[in-house]
Amino acid sequence: MSATPDPILTVLGFDYGSRLIGVAVGNRLAGSARALTTIGNGAAPEWTRLDDLVREWKPDAFVVGLPLTLDGGEQAATRGARAFAAALGRRYGRVVYATDERYTSREASRRFADRRAQGAARRKDAASIDALAAEVILEAWMAAPDDSVAVIPS
């Protein structure tokens, strides 16, 4: 039995970083995800921009990538991502899934390089790598949702 409730169709995914948070939207029915944007993350995430994204996309749940070490251990960035996931759950009252994001930055960089080679992206668009990483995180979660952990059940 799946740990992910069936009514979850639209999901916002996040690649948490100390300066930027990549954001993507996914649709479980279509099995697709797409990079949206990045939001600032200094002393706190840009909550007003997140509020706008939540209003626009009306997600049923959130997925936050956990930046684990190569051997699966936790680090400072992992704790930051967990705190962000908890804050999302409290603020929006939706379930938040935490999922392993190891190697997503590498895949996002590869996709960005492919887009540059095709002329679809420029070097100045490099901040979008974080949004591409969120896209990869969502795709991985949709492929194996039972590998994630519900951080904040609704």
CSV table of N, CA and C in Angstrom, one decimal:
chain,number,residue,atom,x,y,z
A,1,MET,N,0.8,-1.2,0.0
A,1,MET,CA,0.0,0.0,0.0
A,1,MET,C,0.9,1.2,0.0
A,2,SER,N,0.5,2.2,-0.8
A,2,SER,CA,1.3,3.5,-0.9
A,2,SER,C,1.2,4.3,0.3
A,3,ALA,N,2.3,4.9,0.7
A,3,ALA,CA,2.3,5.9,1.8
A,3,ALA,C,1.8,7.2,1.4
A,4,THR,N,1.6,7.4,0.1
A,4,THR,CA,1.2,8.7,-0.5
A,4,THR,C,-0.3,8.6,-0.8
A,5,PRO,N,-1.1,9.5,-0.1
A,5,PRO,CA,-2.6,9.4,-0.4
A,5,PRO,C,-2.9,9.7,-1.8
A,6,ASP,N,-3.9,9.0,-2.4
A,6,ASP,CA,-4.3,9.2,-3.8
A,6,ASP,C,-4.7,10.6,-4.2
A,7,PRO,N,-5.4,11.4,-3.3
A,7,PRO,CA,-5.9,12.7,-3.8
A,7,PRO,C,-4.8,13.7,-4.1
A,8,ILE,N,-3.5,13.3,-3.9
A,8,ILE,CA,-2.4,14.3,-4.1
A,8,ILE,C,-2.1,14.2,-5.6
A,9,LEU,N,-2.5,15.3,-6.3
A,9,LEU,CA,-2.3,15.4,-7.7
A,9,LEU,C,-1.2,16.5,-8.0
A,10,THR,N,-1.4,17.7,-7.5
A,10,THR,CA,-0.5,18.8,-7.8
A,10,THR,C,0.5,19.0,-6.6
A,11,VAL,N,1.8,19.0,-6.9
A,11,VAL,CA,2.8,19.1,-5.9
A,11,VAL,C,3.8,20.2,-6.2
A,12,LEU,N,4.2,20.9,-5.2
A,12,LEU,CA,5.3,21.9,-5.4
A,12,LEU,C,6.5,21.2,-4.8
A,13,GLY,N,7.6,21.2,-5.5
A,13,GLY,CA,8.9,20.7,-5.0
A,13,GLY,C,9.9,21.7,-4.8
A,14,PHE,N,10.8,21.5,-3.9
A,14,PHE,CA,11.8,22.5,-3.5
A,14,PHE,C,13.2,21.9,-3.4
A,15,ASP,N,14.1,22.6,-3.9
A,15,ASP,CA,15.5,22.3,-3.7
A,15,ASP,C,16.1,23.4,-2.8
A,16,TYR,N,16.2,23.0,-1.5
A,16,TYR,CA,16.5,24.0,-0.4
A,16,TYR,C,18.0,24.3,-0.5
A,17,GLY,N,18.3,25.6,-0.4
A,17,GLY,CA,19.7,26.1,-0.3
A,17,GLY,C,19.7,27.3,0.7
A,18,SER,N,20.9,27.5,1.2
A,18,SER,CA,21.0,28.6,2.2
A,18,SER,C,20.8,30.0,1.6
A,19,ARG,N,21.0,30.1,0.2
A,19,ARG,CA,20.8,31.4,-0.4
A,19,ARG,C,19.6,31.4,-1.4
A,20,LEU,N,19.4,30.3,-2.0
A,20,LEU,CA,18.3,30.2,-3.0
A,20,LEU,C,17.5,28.9,-2.8
A,21,ILE,N,16.2,28.9,-3.1
A,21,ILE,CA,15.4,27.7,-3.0
A,21,ILE,C,14.8,27.5,-4.4
A,22,GLY,N,15.1,26.4,-5.1
A,22,GLY,CA,14.6,26.1,-6.4
A,22,GLY,C,13.1,25.6,-6.2
A,23,VAL,N,12.3,26.0,-7.1
A,23,VAL,CA,10.8,25.6,-7.0
A,23,VAL,C,10.4,25.0,-8.3
A,24,ALA,N,9.7,23.9,-8.3
A,24,ALA,CA,9.1,23.2,-9.4
A,24,ALA,C,7.7,22.8,-9.1
A,25,VAL,N,6.9,22.5,-10.1
A,25,VAL,CA,5.6,22.0,-10.0
A,25,VAL,C,5.5,20.7,-10.6
A,26,GLY,N,4.7,19.8,-10.0
A,26,GLY,CA,4.6,18.5,-10.6
A,26,GLY,C,3.1,18.0,-10.6
A,27,ASN,N,2.8,17.2,-11.5
A,27,ASN,CA,1.4,16.6,-11.6
A,27,ASN,C,1.6,15.1,-11.6
A,28,ARG,N,1.1,14.5,-10.6
A,28,ARG,CA,1.2,13.0,-10.4
A,28,ARG,C,0.4,12.3,-11.5
A,29,LEU,N,-0.7,12.8,-11.9
A,29,LEU,CA,-1.5,12.1,-12.9
A,29,LEU,C,-0.7,12.0,-14.2
A,30,ALA,N,-0.1,13.1,-14.6
A,30,ALA,CA,0.7,13.1,-15.8
A,30,ALA,C,2.1,12.6,-15.6
A,31,GLY,N,2.5,12.5,-14.3
A,31,GLY,CA,3.9,12.0,-14.0
A,31,GLY,C,4.9,13.0,-14.5
A,32,SER,N,4.6,14.3,-14.5
A,32,SER,CA,5.6,15.2,-15.1
A,32,SER,C,5.9,16.3,-14.0
A,33,ALA,N,7.0,16.9,-14.2
A,33,ALA,CA,7.4,18.1,-13.3
A,33,ALA,C,8.1,19.1,-14.2
A,34,ARG,N,8.0,20.4,-13.8
A,34,ARG,CA,8.6,21.4,-14.5
A,34,ARG,C,9.2,22.5,-13.6
A,35,ALA,N,10.4,22.9,-13.9
A,35,ALA,CA,11.0,24.0,-13.1
A,35,ALA,C,10.2,25.3,-13.2
A,36,LEU,N,10.0,26.0,-12.1
A,36,LEU,CA,9.3,27.2,-12.1
A,36,LEU,C,10.2,28.4,-11.9
A,37,THR,N,10.8,28.5,-10.7
A,37,THR,CA,11.6,29.7,-10.4
A,37,THR,C,12.5,29.4,-9.2
A,38,THR,N,13.2,30.4,-8.8
A,38,THR,CA,14.0,30.3,-7.5
A,38,THR,C,13.5,31.5,-6.6
A,39,ILE,N,13.5,31.2,-5.3
A,39,ILE,CA,13.2,32.3,-4.4
A,39,ILE,C,14.4,32.5,-3.5
A,40,GLY,N,14.5,33.7,-3.0
A,40,GLY,CA,15.6,34.0,-2.0
A,40,GLY,C,15.4,33.3,-0.7
A,41,ASN,N,16.5,33.0,-0.1
A,41,ASN,CA,16.5,32.4,1.3
A,41,ASN,C,17.7,33.0,2.0
A,42,GLY,N,17.5,34.0,2.8
A,42,GLY,CA,18.5,34.6,3.6
A,42,GLY,C,18.2,34.3,5.0
A,43,ALA,N,17.8,35.3,5.8
A,43,ALA,CA,17.4,35.1,7.2
A,43,ALA,C,16.2,34.2,7.2
A,44,ALA,N,15.4,34.3,6.2
A,44,ALA,CA,14.1,33.4,6.0
A,44,ALA,C,13.8,33.3,4.6
A,45,PRO,N,13.0,32.3,4.2
A,45,PRO,CA,12.6,32.2,2.8
A,45,PRO,C,11.7,33.4,2.5
A,46,GLU,N,11.6,33.7,1.2
A,46,GLU,CA,10.7,34.8,0.7
A,46,GLU,C,9.3,34.3,0.8
A,47,TRP,N,8.7,34.3,2.0
A,47,TRP,CA,7.4,33.8,2.2
A,47,TRP,C,6.3,34.4,1.3
A,48,THR,N,6.4,35.7,1.0
A,48,THR,CA,5.4,36.3,0.2
A,48,THR,C,5.4,35.7,-1.2
A,49,ARG,N,6.6,35.4,-1.8
A,49,ARG,CA,6.6,34.8,-3.1
A,49,ARG,C,6.1,33.4,-3.0
A,50,LEU,N,6.4,32.7,-1.9
A,50,LEU,CA,5.8,31.3,-1.7
A,50,LEU,C,4.3,31.4,-1.6
A,51,ASP,N,3.8,32.4,-0.9
A,51,ASP,CA,2.4,32.5,-0.8
A,51,ASP,C,1.7,32.7,-2.2
A,52,ASP,N,2.4,33.4,-3.0
A,52,ASP,CA,1.9,33.6,-4.4
A,52,ASP,C,1.9,32.3,-5.2
A,53,LEU,N,3.0,31.6,-5.1
A,53,LEU,CA,3.1,30.3,-5.8
A,53,LEU,C,2.0,29.3,-5.3
A,54,VAL,N,1.8,29.3,-4.0
A,54,VAL,CA,0.8,28.4,-3.4
A,54,VAL,C,-0.6,28.8,-3.9
A,55,ARG,N,-0.9,30.1,-3.9
A,55,ARG,CA,-2.2,30.5,-4.5
A,55,ARG,C,-2.4,30.2,-5.9
A,56,GLU,N,-1.3,30.4,-6.7
A,56,GLU,CA,-1.4,30.1,-8.1
A,56,GLU,C,-1.5,28.6,-8.5
A,57,TRP,N,-0.7,27.8,-7.8
A,57,TRP,CA,-0.7,26.3,-8.2
A,57,TRP,C,-1.6,25.5,-7.4
A,58,LYS,N,-2.0,25.9,-6.2
A,58,LYS,CA,-2.9,25.2,-5.3
A,58,LYS,C,-2.5,23.7,-5.1
A,59,PRO,N,-1.3,23.6,-4.6
A,59,PRO,CA,-0.7,22.2,-4.4
A,59,PRO,C,-1.4,21.4,-3.4
A,60,ASP,N,-1.5,20.1,-3.6
A,60,ASP,CA,-2.1,19.2,-2.6
A,60,ASP,C,-1.0,18.8,-1.5
A,61,ALA,N,0.2,19.0,-1.9
A,61,ALA,CA,1.3,18.6,-1.0
A,61,ALA,C,2.6,19.3,-1.5
A,62,PHE,N,3.6,19.1,-0.6
A,62,PHE,CA,5.0,19.7,-1.0
A,62,PHE,C,6.0,18.5,-0.9
A,63,VAL,N,7.1,18.7,-1.6
A,63,VAL,CA,8.2,17.7,-1.6
A,63,VAL,C,9.4,18.6,-1.4
A,64,VAL,N,10.2,18.3,-0.4
A,64,VAL,CA,11.4,19.0,-0.1
A,64,VAL,C,12.6,18.0,-0.2
A,65,GLY,N,13.6,18.3,-1.0
A,65,GLY,CA,14.8,17.5,-1.1
A,65,GLY,C,15.6,17.6,0.1
A,66,LEU,N,16.1,16.5,0.6
A,66,LEU,CA,17.0,16.5,1.8
A,66,LEU,C,18.4,16.3,1.3
A,67,PRO,N,19.3,17.3,1.5
A,67,PRO,CA,20.7,17.3,1.0
A,67,PRO,C,21.5,16.4,2.0
A,68,LEU,N,21.5,15.1,1.8
A,68,LEU,CA,22.2,14.2,2.6
A,68,LEU,C,23.7,14.1,2.1
A,69,THR,N,24.6,13.6,3.0
A,69,THR,CA,25.9,13.4,2.6
A,69,THR,C,25.9,12.1,1.7
A,70,LEU,N,27.0,11.9,1.0
A,70,LEU,CA,27.1,10.8,0.0
A,70,LEU,C,26.8,9.4,0.7
A,71,ASP,N,27.2,9.3,2.0
A,71,ASP,CA,26.9,8.1,2.7
A,71,ASP,C,25.6,8.1,3.4
A,72,GLY,N,24.7,9.1,3.1
A,72,GLY,CA,23.4,9.1,3.7
A,72,GLY,C,23.2,9.8,5.0
A,73,GLY,N,24.3,10.4,5.5
A,73,GLY,CA,24.3,11.1,6.8
A,73,GLY,C,23.7,12.5,6.6
A,74,GLU,N,23.4,13.1,7.8
A,74,GLU,CA,22.9,14.5,7.8
A,74,GLU,C,24.0,15.5,8.0
A,75,GLN,N,23.7,16.7,7.5
A,75,GLN,CA,24.7,17.8,7.6
A,75,GLN,C,23.9,19.1,7.9
A,76,ALA,N,24.5,20.2,8.1
A,76,ALA,CA,23.8,21.4,8.4
A,76,ALA,C,22.8,21.7,7.4
A,77,ALA,N,23.0,21.5,6.1
A,77,ALA,CA,22.0,21.8,5.1
A,77,ALA,C,20.8,20.9,5.2
A,78,THR,N,21.0,19.7,5.7
A,78,THR,CA,19.9,18.8,5.9
A,78,THR,C,19.0,19.3,7.0
A,79,ARG,N,19.6,19.8,8.0
A,79,ARG,CA,18.8,20.4,9.1
A,79,ARG,C,18.0,21.6,8.6
A,80,GLY,N,18.6,22.4,7.8
A,80,GLY,CA,17.9,23.6,7.2
A,80,GLY,C,16.8,23.2,6.4
A,81,ALA,N,16.9,22.1,5.6
A,81,ALA,CA,15.9,21.7,4.7
A,81,ALA,C,14.7,21.1,5.6
A,82,ARG,N,15.1,20.4,6.6
A,82,ARG,CA,14.0,19.8,7.5
A,82,ARG,C,13.2,21.0,8.2
A,83,ALA,N,13.9,22.0,8.6
A,83,ALA,CA,13.3,23.2,9.3
A,83,ALA,C,12.4,23.9,8.2
A,84,PHE,N,12.8,24.0,7.0
A,84,PHE,CA,12.0,24.6,5.9
A,84,PHE,C,10.8,23.7,5.7
A,85,ALA,N,10.9,22.4,5.6
A,85,ALA,CA,9.8,21.5,5.4
A,85,ALA,C,8.8,21.7,6.6
A,86,ALA,N,9.3,21.7,7.8
A,86,ALA,CA,8.3,21.9,8.9
A,86,ALA,C,7.6,23.2,8.8
A,87,ALA,N,8.3,24.3,8.4
A,87,ALA,CA,7.7,25.6,8.3
A,87,ALA,C,6.6,25.6,7.2
A,88,LEU,N,6.9,24.9,6.1
A,88,LEU,CA,5.9,24.8,5.0
A,88,LEU,C,4.6,24.2,5.5
A,89,GLY,N,4.8,23.1,6.2
A,89,GLY,CA,3.7,22.3,6.8
A,89,GLY,C,2.8,23.2,7.7
A,90,ARG,N,3.5,23.9,8.6
A,90,ARG,CA,2.8,24.8,9.5
A,90,ARG,C,2.1,25.9,8.8
A,91,ARG,N,2.8,26.5,7.9
A,91,ARG,CA,2.2,27.7,7.2
A,91,ARG,C,1.0,27.4,6.3
A,92,TYR,N,1.1,26.3,5.6
A,92,TYR,CA,0.1,26.0,4.6
A,92,TYR,C,-0.8,24.8,4.9
A,93,GLY,N,-0.6,24.1,6.0
A,93,GLY,CA,-1.4,23.0,6.5
A,93,GLY,C,-1.6,21.9,5.5
A,94,ARG,N,-0.5,21.6,4.8
A,94,ARG,CA,-0.5,20.5,3.8
A,94,ARG,C,0.7,19.5,4.2
A,95,VAL,N,0.5,18.3,3.7
A,95,VAL,CA,1.6,17.3,4.0
A,95,VAL,C,2.8,17.7,3.2
A,96,VAL,N,4.0,17.5,3.9
A,96,VAL,CA,5.3,17.8,3.3
A,96,VAL,C,6.1,16.5,3.3
A,97,TYR,N,6.5,16.1,2.1
A,97,TYR,CA,7.4,14.9,2.0
A,97,TYR,C,8.8,15.3,1.9
A,98,ALA,N,9.7,14.6,2.6
A,98,ALA,CA,11.1,14.8,2.5
A,98,ALA,C,11.7,13.6,1.8
A,99,THR,N,12.5,13.9,0.8
A,99,THR,CA,13.1,12.9,0.0
A,99,THR,C,14.6,13.1,-0.3
A,100,ASP,N,15.3,12.1,-0.4
A,100,ASP,CA,16.7,12.1,-0.7
A,100,ASP,C,17.0,12.9,-2.0
A,101,GLU,N,17.9,13.9,-1.9
A,101,GLU,CA,18.2,14.6,-3.2
A,101,GLU,C,19.6,14.4,-3.7
A,102,ARG,N,20.3,13.4,-3.1
A,102,ARG,CA,21.6,13.2,-3.6
A,102,ARG,C,21.7,13.1,-5.1
A,103,TYR,N,22.6,13.7,-5.7
A,103,TYR,CA,22.9,13.6,-7.2
A,103,TYR,C,21.9,14.5,-8.0
A,104,THR,N,20.9,15.1,-7.4
A,104,THR,CA,20.0,15.9,-8.2
A,104,THR,C,20.7,17.2,-8.8
A,105,SER,N,21.6,17.8,-8.1
A,105,SER,CA,22.3,18.9,-8.6
A,105,SER,C,23.1,18.6,-9.8
A,106,ARG,N,23.7,17.4,-9.8
A,106,ARG,CA,24.5,16.9,-10.9
A,106,ARG,C,23.6,16.8,-12.2
A,107,GLU,N,22.4,16.1,-12.0
A,107,GLU,CA,21.5,16.0,-13.1
A,107,GLU,C,20.9,17.3,-13.5
A,108,ALA,N,20.7,18.2,-12.6
A,108,ALA,CA,20.2,19.6,-13.0
A,108,ALA,C,21.3,20.3,-13.8
A,109,SER,N,22.5,20.2,-13.4
A,109,SER,CA,23.6,20.8,-14.2
A,109,SER,C,23.7,20.2,-15.6
A,110,ARG,N,23.5,18.9,-15.7
A,110,ARG,CA,23.6,18.3,-17.0
A,110,ARG,C,22.4,18.8,-17.9
A,111,ARG,N,21.2,18.9,-17.3
A,111,ARG,CA,20.1,19.4,-18.1
A,111,ARG,C,20.3,20.8,-18.5
A,112,PHE,N,20.9,21.6,-17.6
A,112,PHE,CA,21.1,23.0,-17.9
A,112,PHE,C,22.1,23.1,-19.1
A,113,ALA,N,23.2,22.3,-19.0
A,113,ALA,CA,24.2,22.3,-20.1
A,113,ALA,C,23.6,21.9,-21.4
A,114,ASP,N,22.7,20.9,-21.4
A,114,ASP,CA,22.0,20.5,-22.6
A,114,ASP,C,21.1,21.6,-23.2
A,115,ARG,N,20.4,22.3,-22.3
A,115,ARG,CA,19.6,23.5,-22.7
A,115,ARG,C,20.5,24.6,-23.3
A,116,ARG,N,21.6,24.8,-22.7
A,116,ARG,CA,22.6,25.8,-23.2
A,116,ARG,C,23.0,25.4,-24.6
A,117,ALA,N,23.4,24.1,-24.8
A,117,ALA,CA,23.8,23.6,-26.1
A,117,ALA,C,22.8,23.8,-27.1
A,118,GLN,N,21.5,23.7,-26.8
A,118,GLN,CA,20.4,23.8,-27.7
A,118,GLN,C,20.0,25.2,-27.9
A,119,GLY,N,20.6,26.2,-27.2
A,119,GLY,CA,20.3,27.6,-27.3
A,119,GLY,C,19.1,28.0,-26.5
A,120,ALA,N,18.6,27.1,-25.6
A,120,ALA,CA,17.4,27.3,-24.8
A,120,ALA,C,17.7,28.0,-23.5
A,121,ALA,N,18.9,28.1,-23.1
A,121,ALA,CA,19.3,28.8,-21.9
A,121,ALA,C,20.7,29.5,-22.1
A,122,ARG,N,20.9,30.5,-21.3
A,122,ARG,CA,22.2,31.2,-21.4
A,122,ARG,C,22.9,31.2,-20.0
A,123,ARG,N,24.2,31.5,-20.0
A,123,ARG,CA,24.9,31.4,-18.8
A,123,ARG,C,24.3,32.3,-17.7
A,124,LYS,N,23.7,33.4,-18.1
A,124,LYS,CA,23.1,34.3,-17.1
A,124,LYS,C,21.9,33.7,-16.4
A,125,ASP,N,21.4,32.6,-17.0
A,125,ASP,CA,20.2,31.9,-16.4
A,125,ASP,C,20.6,30.8,-15.4
A,126,ALA,N,21.9,30.8,-15.0
A,126,ALA,CA,22.4,29.7,-14.2
A,126,ALA,C,21.7,29.5,-12.9
A,127,ALA,N,21.0,30.6,-12.4
A,127,ALA,CA,20.3,30.5,-11.1
A,127,ALA,C,19.1,29.5,-11.3
A,128,SER,N,18.7,29.3,-12.6
A,128,SER,CA,17.6,28.3,-12.8
A,128,SER,C,18.0,26.9,-12.5
A,129,ILE,N,19.3,26.6,-12.3
A,129,ILE,CA,19.8,25.3,-12.0
A,129,ILE,C,19.1,24.8,-10.7
A,130,ASP,N,18.8,25.7,-9.8
A,130,ASP,CA,18.2,25.3,-8.5
A,130,ASP,C,16.7,24.9,-8.8
A,131,ALA,N,16.1,25.6,-9.7
A,131,ALA,CA,14.7,25.2,-10.1
A,131,ALA,C,14.7,23.9,-10.9
A,132,LEU,N,15.7,23.7,-11.7
A,132,LEU,CA,15.9,22.4,-12.4
A,132,LEU,C,16.1,21.3,-11.4
A,133,ALA,N,16.9,21.5,-10.3
A,133,ALA,CA,17.1,20.5,-9.3
A,133,ALA,C,15.8,20.2,-8.6
A,134,ALA,N,14.9,21.2,-8.4
A,134,ALA,CA,13.6,20.9,-7.8
A,134,ALA,C,12.8,20.0,-8.7
A,135,GLU,N,12.9,20.3,-10.0
A,135,GLU,CA,12.2,19.4,-11.0
A,135,GLU,C,12.7,18.0,-10.9
A,136,VAL,N,14.0,17.8,-10.8
A,136,VAL,CA,14.6,16.4,-10.7
A,136,VAL,C,14.1,15.8,-9.4
A,137,ILE,N,14.1,16.5,-8.3
A,137,ILE,CA,13.6,16.0,-7.0
A,137,ILE,C,12.1,15.5,-7.2
A,138,LEU,N,11.3,16.3,-7.8
A,138,LEU,CA,9.9,15.9,-8.0
A,138,LEU,C,9.8,14.7,-8.8
A,139,GLU,N,10.5,14.7,-9.9
A,139,GLU,CA,10.5,13.5,-10.8
A,139,GLU,C,10.8,12.2,-10.0
A,140,ALA,N,11.9,12.3,-9.2
A,140,ALA,CA,12.3,11.2,-8.4
A,140,ALA,C,11.3,10.8,-7.4
A,141,TRP,N,10.7,11.8,-6.8
A,141,TRP,CA,9.6,11.5,-5.8
A,141,TRP,C,8.4,10.8,-6.4
A,142,MET,N,8.0,11.3,-7.6
A,142,MET,CA,6.8,10.7,-8.3
A,142,MET,C,7.1,9.3,-8.7
A,143,ALA,N,8.4,9.0,-9.1
A,143,ALA,CA,8.8,7.7,-9.5
A,143,ALA,C,8.8,6.7,-8.3
A,144,ALA,N,9.1,7.2,-7.1
A,144,ALA,CA,9.2,6.3,-5.9
A,144,ALA,C,8.7,7.1,-4.7
A,145,PRO,N,7.4,7.4,-4.6
A,145,PRO,CA,6.9,8.2,-3.5
A,145,PRO,C,7.0,7.5,-2.1
A,146,ASP,N,7.1,6.2,-2.1
A,146,ASP,CA,7.2,5.4,-0.9
A,146,ASP,C,8.6,5.5,-0.3
A,147,ASP,N,9.5,6.0,-1.0
A,147,ASP,CA,10.9,6.2,-0.5
A,147,ASP,C,11.0,7.5,0.3
A,148,SER,N,10.0,8.3,0.4
A,148,SER,CA,10.0,9.6,1.1
A,148,SER,C,9.4,9.4,2.5
A,149,VAL,N,9.6,10.4,3.3
A,149,VAL,CA,9.0,10.4,4.6
A,149,VAL,C,8.1,11.7,4.8
A,150,ALA,N,6.9,11.5,5.3
A,150,ALA,CA,6.0,12.6,5.5
A,150,ALA,C,6.5,13.3,6.7
A,151,VAL,N,6.9,14.5,6.5
A,151,VAL,CA,7.5,15.3,7.6
A,151,VAL,C,6.4,15.9,8.5
A,152,ILE,N,5.4,16.5,7.8
A,152,ILE,CA,4.3,17.2,8.5
A,152,ILE,C,3.0,16.6,7.9
A,153,PRO,N,2.4,15.6,8.6
A,153,PRO,CA,1.1,15.1,8.1
A,153,PRO,C,0.1,16.2,8.3
A,154,SER,N,-0.8,16.3,7.3
A,154,SER,CA,-1.9,17.3,7.4
A,154,SER,C,-3.0,16.8,8.2
